[in-house]
Phi, psi and omega in degrees: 000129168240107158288148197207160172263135173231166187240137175229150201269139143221184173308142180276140210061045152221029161328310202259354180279317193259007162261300171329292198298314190299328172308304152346285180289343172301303155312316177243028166079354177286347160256163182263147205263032135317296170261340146270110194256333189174146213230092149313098178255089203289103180229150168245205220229107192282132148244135185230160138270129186215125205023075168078347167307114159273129220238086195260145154204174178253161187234108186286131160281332150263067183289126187058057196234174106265155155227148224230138174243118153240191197209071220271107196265153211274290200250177209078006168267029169263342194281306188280312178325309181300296203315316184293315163281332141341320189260133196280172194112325210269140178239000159136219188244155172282159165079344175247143146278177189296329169258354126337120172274174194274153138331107178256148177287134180316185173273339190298307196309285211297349192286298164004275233255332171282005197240327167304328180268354179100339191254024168276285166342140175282316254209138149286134173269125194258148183243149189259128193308304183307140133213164191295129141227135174317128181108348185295106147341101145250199182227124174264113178241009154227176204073142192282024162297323224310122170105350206256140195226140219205178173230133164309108200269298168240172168226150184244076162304332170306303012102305201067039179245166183229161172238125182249144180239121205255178123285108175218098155072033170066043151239136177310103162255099175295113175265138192235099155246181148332126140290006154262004171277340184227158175219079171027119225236000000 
């Protein structure tokens, strides 16, 4: 026996009810948390702005997908696999049938899909709903640029900054914002 990650497919948007019931189940021994070690509904963090609001929310990146770290033991694992598939919402392990044992995802995939959600990573990575290209018409709607409208000159994703060329006192001026200060016009 080795842990390993797997993936189980369900209906989309019932993801985080069938991560309750297995946490559930989890809780009251009916599965042995030996062999189910920890149950992932993998989402990352969208940041937007909406009406002048900086905004966070999360976004599933896999909709209907869950991921599951078992620990599989060579014999009894059709008894927690059927028990798993079972709830309802669950259509089954990727990659398998039902009379299969399930498949686990390298490890590369799964540290891939924990480091996109933020759950490796010390720090979760937020990603911005917008993005920038030099020539892009924008609007600076925070900040003290705010109202002031402009063309995109560079964009700094490391940094999350644009360099905008505004009119002040009728001259071309390059302004240095947030990419979130500004929004596409």
């Amino acid at each position: 026996m080795a842990k390993s990650w797997y993936i189980l497919h369900t209906y989309n948007g019932y993801e985080g009810k069938i991560e309750r019931t297995l946490r559930s189940m989890l809780e009251a021994k009916e599965i042995d948390p030996a062999i189910l070690i920890d149950v992932k509904v993998p989402v990352e963090e969208i940041v937007e702005i909406k009406d002048g609001k900086k905004r966070t929310r999360k976004n599933k990146f896999l909709p209907g997908y869950i991921m599951l770290e078992m620990d599989l033991p060579d014999l009894g694992w059709k008894s927690v696999c059927s028990q798993i598939r079972r709830i309802q919402g669950v259509t089954g392990f990727v990659g398998t049938n039902p009379s299969e044992r399930p498949r686990p995802i390298t490890s590369d995939e799964a540290k891939n899909l924990l480091v996109k959600s933020g759950e490796i990573a010390g720090e979760k990575v937020q990603h911005k709903k917008q993005s920038f290209e030099i020539g892009d018409h924008v609007k600076i709607i925070d900040g003290p640029f705010a109202t002031f409208s402009g063309t995109v000159e560079d964009v700094n994703l490391e940094k999350d900054k644009l360099r905008v060329m505004v009119q002040i006192f009728g001259r071309a001026t390059p302004v240095e914002v947030n990419l979130l200060q500004a929004e596409k016009i």
